[in-house]
Amino acid sequence: MSQKRKPPRRAGAAGCRDDDPVTTFFKTAGELLESAVACFKAGERDSAFEFVGKAIDLCEQNPVYAVARSSDLSSSLQQIIHCLISNAIAKGHSGDKAKALLGRIQALHARTIH
């Protein structure tokens, strides 16, 4: 009888333990953005922008993590959030809330350029 092998556990961001701040940051931010995307798909723009805002709050608290290029994402979280908001605006969901969030993520990027 052959035993089924469990697939290897995928390492979190940078191969860190689960209690590592980098891993926690990316896990939390990822969950927030997944919720935002689900809300956008469901047509719940206000809820989606609320989740995006929480992700930006997290990025503003941890700017070094937010602008670091992730090997898992092939870009930075800041870039992904910027694209998500820009896409919402391009689809006509541009209200003041979207523009304010876009300004916040652009400001975060500008503050971290050395």
JSON list of N, CA and C in Angstrom, two decimals, residues 31 35 44 61 75 81 89 96 109:
[
{"chain": "A", "resi": 31, "resn": "GLU", "atom": "N", "xyz": [-5.15, 38.72, 1.84]},
{"chain": "A", "resi": 31, "resn": "GLU", "atom": "CA", "xyz": [-6.54, 38.45, 2.20]},
{"chain": "A", "resi": 31, "resn": "GLU", "atom": "C", "xyz": [-7.42, 39.67, 1.96]},
{"chain": "A", "resi": 35, "resn": "SER", "atom": "N", "xyz": [-10.44, 39.88, -0.87]},
{"chain": "A", "resi": 35, "resn": "SER", "atom": "CA", "xyz": [-11.79, 40.32, -0.50]},
{"chain": "A", "resi": 35, "resn": "SER", "atom": "C", "xyz": [-12.23, 41.48, -1.38]},
{"chain": "A", "resi": 44, "resn": "GLU", "atom": "N", "xyz": [-20.03, 45.22, -5.55]},
{"chain": "A", "resi": 44, "resn": "GLU", "atom": "CA", "xyz": [-20.08, 45.93, -4.26]},
{"chain": "A", "resi": 44, "resn": "GLU", "atom": "C", "xyz": [-18.86, 46.85, -4.15]},
{"chain": "A", "resi": 61, "resn": "GLN", "atom": "N", "xyz": [1.69, 51.49, 7.15]},
{"chain": "A", "resi": 61, "resn": "GLN", "atom": "CA", "xyz": [2.33, 51.11, 8.42]},
{"chain": "A", "resi": 61, "resn": "GLN", "atom": "C", "xyz": [3.63, 50.34, 8.17]},
{"chain": "A", "resi": 75, "resn": "SER", "atom": "N", "xyz": [6.11, 41.54, -8.56]},
{"chain": "A", "resi": 75, "resn": "SER", "atom": "CA", "xyz": [6.03, 43.00, -8.44]},
{"chain": "A", "resi": 75, "resn": "SER", "atom": "C", "xyz": [5.87, 43.31, -6.96]},
{"chain": "A", "resi": 81, "resn": "ILE", "atom": "N", "xyz": [-1.69, 47.15, -5.83]},
{"chain": "A", "resi": 81, "resn": "ILE", "atom": "CA", "xyz": [-2.78, 48.00, -5.36]},
{"chain": "A", "resi": 81, "resn": "ILE", "atom": "C", "xyz": [-3.02, 49.14, -6.34]},
{"chain": "A", "resi": 89, "resn": "ILE", "atom": "N", "xyz": [-10.93, 52.52, -11.79]},
{"chain": "A", "resi": 89, "resn": "ILE", "atom": "CA", "xyz": [-11.19, 53.84, -12.37]},
{"chain": "A", "resi": 89, "resn": "ILE", "atom": "C", "xyz": [-11.43, 53.72, -13.87]},
{"chain": "A", "resi": 96, "resn": "ASP", "atom": "N", "xyz": [-14.89, 59.66, -5.85]},
{"chain": "A", "resi": 96, "resn": "ASP", "atom": "CA", "xyz": [-13.89, 60.33, -5.03]},
{"chain": "A", "resi": 96, "resn": "ASP", "atom": "C", "xyz": [-13.09, 59.35, -4.17]},
{"chain": "A", "resi": 109, "resn": "HIS", "atom": "N", "xyz": [4.37, 55.41, -2.54]},
{"chain": "A", "resi": 109, "resn": "HIS", "atom": "CA", "xyz": [5.47, 55.12, -3.46]},
{"chain": "A", "resi": 109, "resn": "HIS", "atom": "C", "xyz": [6.46, 56.28, -3.50]}
]
